[in-house]
Amino acid sequence: MQEIVIKTTKERQIINITQEVQRLVPRLTLEEGVCNLFILHTTAALITADLDPDTADDFLDAFEALIPKLQYRHRHNPGHVKDHIMASILGPSLTIPIEKGELMLGAWQKIMLVELGGPRERTVVVSFVNTIQ
């Protein structure tokens, strides 16, 4: 397993990490297989999307609108319960096929880290499974 560490700079932001993940694939000389990604945090998530800066803001606004403003009971910090809820909805992991040593993503698909409670340092664990026997 390998790790990618990303330092976010805003409370909420979406960062394209596709290149960082792809850079790890050739080191393993993996021709065909699967890439598993898992973020080690409860207020951040991983998604695939095609986002430019304005669309990223649209996504963040939509995510914010999905979670109601309630009186949350989280003892640690009720103010960021919505961050935990959204991270759970979006999810902590992705699985991406690999073919000919490249991540198999759609023409416009990118791997995105979604920061919901930053700025922070975020760690994504990356592992690979070779499917050629």
mmCIF file of N, CA and C in Angstrom:
data_model
loop_
_atom_site.group_PDB
_atom_site.id
_atom_site.type_symbol
_atom_site.label_atom_id
_atom_site.label_comp_id
_atom_site.label_asym_id
_atom_site.label_seq_id
_atom_site.Cartn_x
_atom_site.Cartn_y
_atom_site.Cartn_z
ATOM 1 N N MET A 1 0.838 -1.185 0.000
ATOM 2 C CA MET A 1 0.000 0.000 0.000
ATOM 3 C C MET A 1 0.881 1.245 0.000
ATOM 4 N N GLN A 2 0.318 2.269 -0.607
ATOM 5 C CA GLN A 2 1.006 3.546 -0.658
ATOM 6 C C GLN A 2 0.048 4.628 -0.171
ATOM 7 N N GLU A 3 0.589 5.804 0.083
ATOM 8 C CA GLU A 3 -0.247 6.903 0.555
ATOM 9 C C GLU A 3 -0.008 8.150 -0.273
ATOM 10 N N ILE A 4 -1.076 8.910 -0.443
ATOM 11 C CA ILE A 4 -0.991 10.247 -1.028
ATOM 12 C C ILE A 4 -1.444 11.196 0.069
ATOM 13 N N VAL A 5 -0.637 12.207 0.362
ATOM 14 C CA VAL A 5 -0.988 13.200 1.370
ATOM 15 C C VAL A 5 -1.293 14.510 0.650
ATOM 16 N N ILE A 6 -2.475 15.038 0.905
ATOM 17 C CA ILE A 6 -2.942 16.276 0.273
ATOM 18 C C ILE A 6 -3.200 17.301 1.371
ATOM 19 N N LYS A 7 -2.630 18.485 1.216
ATOM 20 C CA LYS A 7 -2.904 19.573 2.150
ATOM 21 C C LYS A 7 -3.967 20.469 1.526
ATOM 22 N N THR A 8 -5.134 20.491 2.154
ATOM 23 C CA THR A 8 -6.196 21.350 1.645
ATOM 24 C C THR A 8 -5.992 22.759 2.186
ATOM 25 N N THR A 9 -6.580 23.732 1.504
ATOM 26 C CA THR A 9 -6.350 25.126 1.881
ATOM 27 C C THR A 9 -7.620 25.875 2.275
ATOM 28 N N LYS A 10 -8.768 25.200 2.135
ATOM 29 C CA LYS A 10 -10.045 25.853 2.445
ATOM 30 C C LYS A 10 -10.898 24.945 3.317
ATOM 31 N N GLU A 11 -11.922 25.525 3.918
ATOM 32 C CA GLU A 11 -12.854 24.732 4.712
ATOM 33 C C GLU A 11 -13.556 23.694 3.838
ATOM 34 N N ARG A 12 -13.969 24.105 2.649
ATOM 35 C CA ARG A 12 -14.626 23.217 1.694
ATOM 36 C C ARG A 12 -13.944 23.408 0.346
ATOM 37 N N GLN A 13 -13.505 22.303 -0.234
ATOM 38 C CA GLN A 13 -12.902 22.397 -1.556
ATOM 39 C C GLN A 13 -12.853 21.023 -2.204
ATOM 40 N N ILE A 14 -12.718 21.033 -3.509
ATOM 41 C CA ILE A 14 -12.600 19.795 -4.269
ATOM 42 C C ILE A 14 -11.275 19.854 -5.018
ATOM 43 N N ILE A 15 -10.466 18.802 -4.844
ATOM 44 C CA ILE A 15 -9.125 18.771 -5.419
ATOM 45 C C ILE A 15 -8.985 17.555 -6.323
ATOM 46 N N ASN A 16 -8.500 17.783 -7.527
ATOM 47 C CA ASN A 16 -8.248 16.713 -8.484
ATOM 48 C C ASN A 16 -6.957 15.991 -8.078
ATOM 49 N N ILE A 17 -7.058 14.694 -7.762
ATOM 50 C CA ILE A 17 -5.873 13.919 -7.377
ATOM 51 C C ILE A 17 -5.560 12.811 -8.399
ATOM 52 N N THR A 18 -6.163 12.904 -9.583
ATOM 53 C CA THR A 18 -5.993 11.870 -10.598
ATOM 54 C C THR A 18 -4.525 11.637 -10.935
ATOM 55 N N GLN A 19 -3.775 12.683 -11.177
ATOM 56 C CA GLN A 19 -2.366 12.544 -11.579
ATOM 57 C C GLN A 19 -1.539 11.887 -10.480
ATOM 58 N N GLU A 20 -1.797 12.252 -9.215
ATOM 59 C CA GLU A 20 -1.048 11.648 -8.117
ATOM 60 C C GLU A 20 -1.291 10.142 -8.047
ATOM 61 N N VAL A 21 -2.543 9.738 -8.276
ATOM 62 C CA VAL A 21 -2.867 8.307 -8.259
ATOM 63 C C VAL A 21 -2.232 7.621 -9.464
ATOM 64 N N GLN A 22 -2.373 8.190 -10.644
ATOM 65 C CA GLN A 22 -1.821 7.575 -11.857
ATOM 66 C C GLN A 22 -0.308 7.398 -11.751
ATOM 67 N N ARG A 23 0.380 8.344 -11.112
ATOM 68 C CA ARG A 23 1.846 8.244 -10.965
ATOM 69 C C ARG A 23 2.261 6.991 -10.200
ATOM 70 N N LEU A 24 1.398 6.499 -9.336
ATOM 71 C CA LEU A 24 1.722 5.309 -8.557
ATOM 72 C C LEU A 24 1.583 4.023 -9.367
ATOM 73 N N VAL A 25 0.745 4.019 -10.401
ATOM 74 C CA VAL A 25 0.467 2.793 -11.166
ATOM 75 C C VAL A 25 1.710 2.249 -11.870
ATOM 76 N N PRO A 26 2.460 3.049 -12.645
ATOM 77 C CA PRO A 26 3.593 2.480 -13.380
ATOM 78 C C PRO A 26 4.688 1.889 -12.493
ATOM 79 N N ARG A 27 4.850 2.418 -11.287
ATOM 80 C CA ARG A 27 5.873 1.893 -10.385
ATOM 81 C C ARG A 27 5.665 0.409 -10.105
ATOM 82 N N LEU A 28 4.441 -0.017 -10.169
ATOM 83 C CA LEU A 28 4.139 -1.416 -9.886
ATOM 84 C C LEU A 28 4.157 -2.274 -11.142
ATOM 85 N N THR A 29 4.444 -1.650 -12.287
ATOM 86 C CA THR A 29 4.385 -2.320 -13.592
ATOM 87 C C THR A 29 3.114 -3.156 -13.707
ATOM 88 N N LEU A 30 2.037 -2.540 -13.380
ATOM 89 C CA LEU A 30 0.734 -3.198 -13.381
ATOM 90 C C LEU A 30 0.073 -2.998 -14.741
ATOM 91 N N GLU A 31 -0.073 -4.065 -15.488
ATOM 92 C CA GLU A 31 -0.675 -4.006 -16.816
ATOM 93 C C GLU A 31 -2.201 -3.996 -16.732
ATOM 94 N N GLU A 32 -2.749 -4.837 -15.858
ATOM 95 C CA GLU A 32 -4.199 -4.948 -15.728
ATOM 96 C C GLU A 32 -4.522 -5.243 -14.270
ATOM 97 N N GLY A 33 -5.517 -4.541 -13.738
ATOM 98 C CA GLY A 33 -5.869 -4.772 -12.344
ATOM 99 C C GLY A 33 -6.897 -3.787 -11.849
ATOM 100 N N VAL A 34 -6.821 -3.528 -10.556
ATOM 101 C CA VAL A 34 -7.775 -2.638 -9.894
ATOM 102 C C VAL A 34 -7.006 -1.746 -8.929
ATOM 103 N N CYS A 35 -7.393 -0.479 -8.888
ATOM 104 C CA CYS A 35 -6.838 0.485 -7.938
ATOM 105 C C CYS A 35 -7.908 0.767 -6.890
ATOM 106 N N ASN A 36 -7.559 0.586 -5.633
ATOM 107 C CA ASN A 36 -8.468 0.887 -4.522
ATOM 108 C C ASN A 36 -7.962 2.124 -3.793
ATOM 109 N N LEU A 37 -8.852 3.073 -3.567
ATOM 110 C CA LEU A 37 -8.514 4.302 -2.858
ATOM 111 C C LEU A 37 -9.393 4.399 -1.621
ATOM 112 N N PHE A 38 -8.788 4.808 -0.499
ATOM 113 C CA PHE A 38 -9.547 4.964 0.745
ATOM 114 C C PHE A 38 -8.999 6.168 1.493
ATOM 115 N N ILE A 39 -9.873 7.112 1.853
ATOM 116 C CA ILE A 39 -9.439 8.298 2.593
ATOM 117 C C ILE A 39 -9.592 8.039 4.088
ATOM 118 N N LEU A 40 -8.570 8.396 4.853
ATOM 119 C CA LEU A 40 -8.524 8.079 6.286
ATOM 120 C C LEU A 40 -9.114 9.181 7.157
ATOM 121 N N HIS A 41 -10.263 9.699 6.750
ATOM 122 C CA HIS A 41 -10.862 10.821 7.479
ATOM 123 C C HIS A 41 -12.383 10.733 7.410
ATOM 124 N N THR A 42 -13.046 11.325 8.399
ATOM 125 C CA THR A 42 -14.515 11.284 8.448
ATOM 126 C C THR A 42 -15.168 12.587 8.011
ATOM 127 N N THR A 43 -14.362 13.581 7.632
ATOM 128 C CA THR A 43 -14.929 14.826 7.108
ATOM 129 C C THR A 43 -14.338 15.149 5.733
ATOM 130 N N ALA A 44 -14.017 14.099 4.990
ATOM 131 C CA ALA A 44 -13.557 14.235 3.609
ATOM 132 C C ALA A 44 -14.030 12.992 2.862
ATOM 133 N N ALA A 45 -14.083 13.080 1.531
ATOM 134 C CA ALA A 45 -14.606 11.974 0.735
ATOM 135 C C ALA A 45 -13.873 11.899 -0.601
ATOM 136 N N LEU A 46 -14.155 10.823 -1.335
ATOM 137 C CA LEU A 46 -13.604 10.636 -2.678
ATOM 138 C C LEU A 46 -14.753 10.441 -3.658
ATOM 139 N N ILE A 47 -14.668 11.118 -4.798
ATOM 140 C CA ILE A 47 -15.673 10.977 -5.849
ATOM 141 C C ILE A 47 -14.969 10.972 -7.204
ATOM 142 N N THR A 48 -15.711 10.601 -8.244
ATOM 143 C CA THR A 48 -15.248 10.865 -9.602
ATOM 144 C C THR A 48 -16.181 11.911 -10.190
ATOM 145 N N ALA A 49 -15.597 12.832 -10.942
ATOM 146 C CA ALA A 49 -16.393 13.901 -11.535
ATOM 147 C C ALA A 49 -15.560 14.626 -12.587
ATOM 148 N N ASP A 50 -16.206 15.456 -13.371
ATOM 149 C CA ASP A 50 -15.552 16.368 -14.294
ATOM 150 C C ASP A 50 -15.844 17.763 -13.779
ATOM 151 N N LEU A 51 -14.864 18.361 -13.151
ATOM 152 C CA LEU A 51 -15.120 19.647 -12.508
ATOM 153 C C LEU A 51 -14.116 20.703 -12.929
ATOM 154 N N ASP A 52 -14.611 21.859 -13.305
ATOM 155 C CA ASP A 52 -13.773 23.040 -13.442
ATOM 156 C C ASP A 52 -14.005 23.849 -12.159
ATOM 157 N N PRO A 53 -13.261 24.920 -11.930
ATOM 158 C CA PRO A 53 -13.417 25.643 -10.657
ATOM 159 C C PRO A 53 -14.854 26.085 -10.356
ATOM 160 N N ASP A 54 -15.577 26.605 -11.346
ATOM 161 C CA ASP A 54 -16.949 27.041 -11.082
ATOM 162 C C ASP A 54 -17.865 25.869 -10.765
ATOM 163 N N THR A 55 -17.700 24.756 -11.493
ATOM 164 C CA THR A 55 -18.532 23.582 -11.254
ATOM 165 C C THR A 55 -18.221 22.986 -9.881
ATOM 166 N N ALA A 56 -16.971 23.038 -9.461
ATOM 167 C CA ALA A 56 -16.609 22.555 -8.126
ATOM 168 C C ALA A 56 -17.383 23.334 -7.068
ATOM 169 N N ASP A 57 -17.485 24.646 -7.231
ATOM 170 C CA ASP A 57 -18.263 25.463 -6.289
ATOM 171 C C ASP A 57 -19.735 25.085 -6.338
ATOM 172 N N ASP A 58 -20.252 24.785 -7.540
ATOM 173 C CA ASP A 58 -21.641 24.339 -7.664
ATOM 174 C C ASP A 58 -21.850 23.040 -6.889
ATOM 175 N N PHE A 59 -20.920 22.100 -7.021
ATOM 176 C CA PHE A 59 -21.009 20.837 -6.276
ATOM 177 C C PHE A 59 -21.030 21.112 -4.776
ATOM 178 N N LEU A 60 -20.105 21.941 -4.307
ATOM 179 C CA LEU A 60 -20.028 22.232 -2.872
ATOM 180 C C LEU A 60 -21.309 22.898 -2.372
ATOM 181 N N ASP A 61 -21.868 23.817 -3.150
ATOM 182 C CA ASP A 61 -23.130 24.460 -2.769
ATOM 183 C C ASP A 61 -24.263 23.430 -2.693
ATOM 184 N N ALA A 62 -24.305 22.526 -3.671
ATOM 185 C CA ALA A 62 -25.350 21.494 -3.679
ATOM 186 C C ALA A 62 -25.189 20.554 -2.489
ATOM 187 N N PHE A 63 -23.947 20.155 -2.187
ATOM 188 C CA PHE A 63 -23.706 19.295 -1.019
ATOM 189 C C PHE A 63 -24.202 19.978 0.247
ATOM 190 N N GLU A 64 -23.887 21.254 0.394
ATOM 191 C CA GLU A 64 -24.303 22.028 1.566
ATOM 192 C C GLU A 64 -25.829 22.045 1.686
ATOM 193 N N ALA A 65 -26.520 22.196 0.560
ATOM 194 C CA ALA A 65 -27.985 22.271 0.560
ATOM 195 C C ALA A 65 -28.642 20.936 0.905
ATOM 196 N N LEU A 66 -27.935 19.843 0.732
ATOM 197 C CA LEU A 66 -28.505 18.521 1.012
ATOM 198 C C LEU A 66 -28.678 18.237 2.504
ATOM 199 N N ILE A 67 -27.852 18.854 3.324
ATOM 200 C CA ILE A 67 -27.851 18.549 4.757
ATOM 201 C C ILE A 67 -28.589 19.657 5.506
ATOM 202 N N PRO A 68 -29.653 19.311 6.199
ATOM 203 C CA PRO A 68 -30.425 20.344 6.903
ATOM 204 C C PRO A 68 -29.671 20.922 8.095
ATOM 205 N N LYS A 69 -30.008 22.149 8.425
ATOM 206 C CA LYS A 69 -29.446 22.797 9.616
ATOM 207 C C LYS A 69 -30.323 22.395 10.799
ATOM 208 N N LEU A 70 -29.803 21.476 11.589
ATOM 209 C CA LEU A 70 -30.527 20.953 12.744
ATOM 210 C C LEU A 70 -29.734 21.248 14.012
ATOM 211 N N GLN A 71 -30.324 20.962 15.139
ATOM 212 C CA GLN A 71 -29.620 21.025 16.414
ATOM 213 C C GLN A 71 -28.923 19.673 16.608
ATOM 214 N N TYR A 72 -27.701 19.546 16.130
ATOM 215 C CA TYR A 72 -26.975 18.283 16.224
ATOM 216 C C TYR A 72 -26.439 18.072 17.634
ATOM 217 N N ARG A 73 -26.307 16.824 18.029
ATOM 218 C CA ARG A 73 -25.919 16.470 19.390
ATOM 219 C C ARG A 73 -24.492 15.951 19.526
ATOM 220 N N HIS A 74 -23.711 16.022 18.495
ATOM 221 C CA HIS A 74 -22.334 15.525 18.530
ATOM 222 C C HIS A 74 -21.566 16.235 19.655
ATOM 223 N N ARG A 75 -21.040 15.479 20.591
ATOM 224 C CA ARG A 75 -20.392 16.077 21.774
ATOM 225 C C ARG A 75 -19.098 16.803 21.437
ATOM 226 N N HIS A 76 -18.368 16.286 20.462
ATOM 227 C CA HIS A 76 -17.072 16.884 20.131
ATOM 228 C C HIS A 76 -17.246 18.278 19.530
ATOM 229 N N ASN A 77 -18.085 18.370 18.489
ATOM 230 C CA ASN A 77 -18.302 19.655 17.828
ATOM 231 C C ASN A 77 -19.579 19.576 16.993
ATOM 232 N N PRO A 78 -20.723 19.969 17.548
ATOM 233 C CA PRO A 78 -21.982 19.873 16.807
ATOM 234 C C PRO A 78 -21.962 20.636 15.481
ATOM 235 N N GLY A 79 -21.117 21.644 15.374
ATOM 236 C CA GLY A 79 -21.052 22.459 14.159
ATOM 237 C C GLY A 79 -20.566 21.721 12.935
ATOM 238 N N HIS A 80 -19.850 20.614 13.119
ATOM 239 C CA HIS A 80 -19.373 19.920 11.922
ATOM 240 C C HIS A 80 -19.992 18.533 11.719
ATOM 241 N N VAL A 81 -21.110 18.280 12.383
ATOM 242 C CA VAL A 81 -21.822 17.018 12.152
ATOM 243 C C VAL A 81 -22.229 16.913 10.687
ATOM 244 N N LYS A 82 -22.662 18.018 10.095
ATOM 245 C CA LYS A 82 -23.060 17.980 8.680
ATOM 246 C C LYS A 82 -21.895 17.552 7.791
ATOM 247 N N ASP A 83 -20.663 17.884 8.184
ATOM 248 C CA ASP A 83 -19.486 17.449 7.419
ATOM 249 C C ASP A 83 -19.349 15.930 7.469
ATOM 250 N N HIS A 84 -19.566 15.365 8.651
ATOM 251 C CA HIS A 84 -19.512 13.901 8.802
ATOM 252 C C HIS A 84 -20.621 13.230 7.986
ATOM 253 N N ILE A 85 -21.807 13.805 8.027
ATOM 254 C CA ILE A 85 -22.937 13.229 7.294
ATOM 255 C C ILE A 85 -22.663 13.256 5.792
ATOM 256 N N MET A 86 -22.207 14.399 5.279
ATOM 257 C CA MET A 86 -21.937 14.495 3.839
ATOM 258 C C MET A 86 -20.802 13.560 3.436
ATOM 259 N N ALA A 87 -19.764 13.457 4.232
ATOM 260 C CA ALA A 87 -18.668 12.540 3.907
ATOM 261 C C ALA A 87 -19.178 11.104 3.844
ATOM 262 N N SER A 88 -20.094 10.759 4.730
ATOM 263 C CA SER A 88 -20.671 9.409 4.713
ATOM 264 C C SER A 88 -21.514 9.174 3.463
ATOM 265 N N ILE A 89 -22.255 10.175 3.048
ATOM 266 C CA ILE A 89 -23.075 10.049 1.846
ATOM 267 C C ILE A 89 -22.194 9.909 0.603
ATOM 268 N N LEU A 90 -21.174 10.737 0.488
ATOM 269 C CA LEU A 90 -20.293 10.699 -0.679
ATOM 270 C C LEU A 90 -19.413 9.451 -0.672
ATOM 271 N N GLY A 91 -18.897 9.091 0.489
ATOM 272 C CA GLY A 91 -18.130 7.859 0.636
ATOM 273 C C GLY A 91 -16.629 8.057 0.740
ATOM 274 N N PRO A 92 -15.982 7.124 1.453
ATOM 275 C CA PRO A 92 -14.550 7.221 1.693
ATOM 276 C C PRO A 92 -13.680 6.491 0.677
ATOM 277 N N SER A 93 -14.304 5.810 -0.304
ATOM 278 C CA SER A 93 -13.472 4.963 -1.169
ATOM 279 C C SER A 93 -13.934 4.961 -2.619
ATOM 280 N N LEU A 94 -12.986 4.577 -3.482
ATOM 281 C CA LEU A 94 -13.247 4.374 -4.905
ATOM 282 C C LEU A 94 -12.495 3.132 -5.356
ATOM 283 N N THR A 95 -13.028 2.452 -6.349
ATOM 284 C CA THR A 95 -12.341 1.345 -7.005
ATOM 285 C C THR A 95 -12.326 1.650 -8.491
ATOM 286 N N ILE A 96 -11.123 1.654 -9.072
ATOM 287 C CA ILE A 96 -10.969 2.030 -10.476
ATOM 288 C C ILE A 96 -10.202 0.936 -11.206
ATOM 289 N N PRO A 97 -10.735 0.441 -12.324
ATOM 290 C CA PRO A 97 -10.010 -0.570 -13.097
ATOM 291 C C PRO A 97 -8.732 0.021 -13.708
ATOM 292 N N ILE A 98 -7.777 -0.853 -13.963
ATOM 293 C CA ILE A 98 -6.532 -0.472 -14.637
ATOM 294 C C ILE A 98 -6.398 -1.340 -15.875
ATOM 295 N N GLU A 99 -6.080 -0.699 -16.995
ATOM 296 C CA GLU A 99 -5.843 -1.429 -18.233
ATOM 297 C C GLU A 99 -4.619 -0.812 -18.910
ATOM 298 N N LYS A 100 -3.695 -1.661 -19.335
ATOM 299 C CA LYS A 100 -2.454 -1.219 -19.993
ATOM 300 C C LYS A 100 -1.710 -0.201 -19.139
ATOM 301 N N GLY A 101 -1.711 -0.418 -17.832
ATOM 302 C CA GLY A 101 -0.981 0.451 -16.919
ATOM 303 C C GLY A 101 -1.597 1.814 -16.678
ATOM 304 N N GLU A 102 -2.835 2.028 -17.132
ATOM 305 C CA GLU A 102 -3.509 3.317 -16.968
ATOM 306 C C GLU A 102 -4.825 3.139 -16.222
ATOM 307 N N LEU A 103 -5.173 4.130 -15.419
ATOM 308 C CA LEU A 103 -6.488 4.133 -14.780
ATOM 309 C C LEU A 103 -7.553 4.200 -15.861
ATOM 310 N N MET A 104 -8.556 3.354 -15.768
ATOM 311 C CA MET A 104 -9.646 3.358 -16.749
ATOM 312 C C MET A 104 -10.734 4.319 -16.289
ATOM 313 N N LEU A 105 -10.592 5.561 -16.653
ATOM 314 C CA LEU A 105 -11.571 6.591 -16.336
ATOM 315 C C LEU A 105 -12.236 7.040 -17.622
ATOM 316 N N GLY A 106 -13.488 7.478 -17.524
ATOM 317 C CA GLY A 106 -14.187 8.009 -18.687
ATOM 318 C C GLY A 106 -13.483 9.252 -19.204
ATOM 319 N N ALA A 107 -13.847 9.663 -20.404
ATOM 320 C CA ALA A 107 -13.180 10.784 -21.068
ATOM 321 C C ALA A 107 -13.071 12.032 -20.186
ATOM 322 N N TRP A 108 -14.081 12.278 -19.379
ATOM 323 C CA TRP A 108 -14.081 13.489 -18.557
ATOM 324 C C TRP A 108 -13.971 13.197 -17.068
ATOM 325 N N GLN A 109 -13.855 11.933 -16.708
ATOM 326 C CA GLN A 109 -13.810 11.570 -15.288
ATOM 327 C C GLN A 109 -12.445 11.867 -14.679
ATOM 328 N N LYS A 110 -12.483 12.394 -13.474
ATOM 329 C CA LYS A 110 -11.279 12.646 -12.677
ATOM 330 C C LYS A 110 -11.536 12.121 -11.261
ATOM 331 N N ILE A 111 -10.471 11.825 -10.550
ATOM 332 C CA ILE A 111 -10.576 11.403 -9.152
ATOM 333 C C ILE A 111 -10.479 12.664 -8.301
ATOM 334 N N MET A 112 -11.493 12.897 -7.474
ATOM 335 C CA MET A 112 -11.567 14.125 -6.690
ATOM 336 C C MET A 112 -11.620 13.834 -5.191
ATOM 337 N N LEU A 113 -10.816 14.566 -4.456
ATOM 338 C CA LEU A 113 -10.898 14.575 -3.002
ATOM 339 C C LEU A 113 -11.828 15.723 -2.626
ATOM 340 N N VAL A 114 -12.833 15.435 -1.832
ATOM 341 C CA VAL A 114 -13.782 16.456 -1.399
ATOM 342 C C VAL A 114 -13.492 16.791 0.065
ATOM 343 N N GLU A 115 -13.008 17.988 0.289
ATOM 344 C CA GLU A 115 -12.727 18.478 1.636
ATOM 345 C C GLU A 115 -13.986 19.126 2.185
ATOM 346 N N LEU A 116 -14.419 18.668 3.361
ATOM 347 C CA LEU A 116 -15.638 19.192 3.965
ATOM 348 C C LEU A 116 -15.393 19.856 5.319
ATOM 349 N N GLY A 117 -14.203 19.708 5.873
ATOM 350 C CA GLY A 117 -13.923 20.264 7.194
ATOM 351 C C GLY A 117 -12.495 20.758 7.327
ATOM 352 N N GLY A 118 -12.008 21.446 6.333
ATOM 353 C CA GLY A 118 -10.608 21.861 6.307
ATOM 354 C C GLY A 118 -10.406 23.259 6.833
ATOM 355 N N PRO A 119 -9.232 23.770 6.553
ATOM 356 C CA PRO A 119 -8.121 23.141 5.857
ATOM 357 C C PRO A 119 -7.404 22.133 6.750
ATOM 358 N N ARG A 120 -6.969 21.054 6.124
ATOM 359 C CA ARG A 120 -6.284 19.976 6.852
ATOM 360 C C ARG A 120 -5.347 19.227 5.923
ATOM 361 N N GLU A 121 -4.583 18.363 6.521
ATOM 362 C CA GLU A 121 -3.777 17.416 5.758
ATOM 363 C C GLU A 121 -4.574 16.126 5.673
ATOM 364 N N ARG A 122 -4.802 15.642 4.448
ATOM 365 C CA ARG A 122 -5.614 14.447 4.221
ATOM 366 C C ARG A 122 -4.761 13.335 3.630
ATOM 367 N N THR A 123 -5.012 12.115 4.086
ATOM 368 C CA THR A 123 -4.260 10.955 3.613
ATOM 369 C C THR A 123 -5.189 10.009 2.877
ATOM 370 N N VAL A 124 -4.787 9.660 1.656
ATOM 371 C CA VAL A 124 -5.506 8.681 0.849
ATOM 372 C C VAL A 124 -4.607 7.459 0.711
ATOM 373 N N VAL A 125 -5.112 6.306 1.144
ATOM 374 C CA VAL A 125 -4.378 5.050 1.015
ATOM 375 C C VAL A 125 -4.711 4.474 -0.361
ATOM 376 N N VAL A 126 -3.668 4.077 -1.086
ATOM 377 C CA VAL A 126 -3.821 3.547 -2.439
ATOM 378 C C VAL A 126 -3.263 2.131 -2.466
ATOM 379 N N SER A 127 -4.082 1.196 -2.921
ATOM 380 C CA SER A 127 -3.599 -0.183 -3.071
ATOM 381 C C SER A 127 -4.012 -0.700 -4.442
ATOM 382 N N PHE A 128 -3.288 -1.701 -4.904
ATOM 383 C CA PHE A 128 -3.519 -2.250 -6.235
ATOM 384 C C PHE A 128 -3.648 -3.746 -6.165
ATOM 385 N N VAL A 129 -4.504 -4.272 -7.025
ATOM 386 C CA VAL A 129 -4.672 -5.719 -7.161
ATOM 387 C C VAL A 129 -4.411 -6.041 -8.629
ATOM 388 N N ASN A 130 -3.488 -6.966 -8.866
ATOM 389 C CA ASN A 130 -3.190 -7.415 -10.223
ATOM 390 C C ASN A 130 -4.198 -8.491 -10.582
ATOM 391 N N THR A 131 -4.913 -8.313 -11.703
ATOM 392 C CA THR A 131 -5.934 -9.300 -12.079
ATOM 393 C C THR A 131 -5.429 -10.278 -13.129
ATOM 394 N N ILE A 132 -4.176 -10.123 -13.570
ATOM 395 C CA ILE A 132 -3.607 -11.101 -14.499
ATOM 396 C C ILE A 132 -2.916 -12.178 -13.672
ATOM 397 N N GLN A 133 -3.312 -13.396 -13.867
ATOM 398 C CA GLN A 133 -2.737 -14.510 -13.095
ATOM 399 C C GLN A 133 -1.537 -15.098 -13.782
#
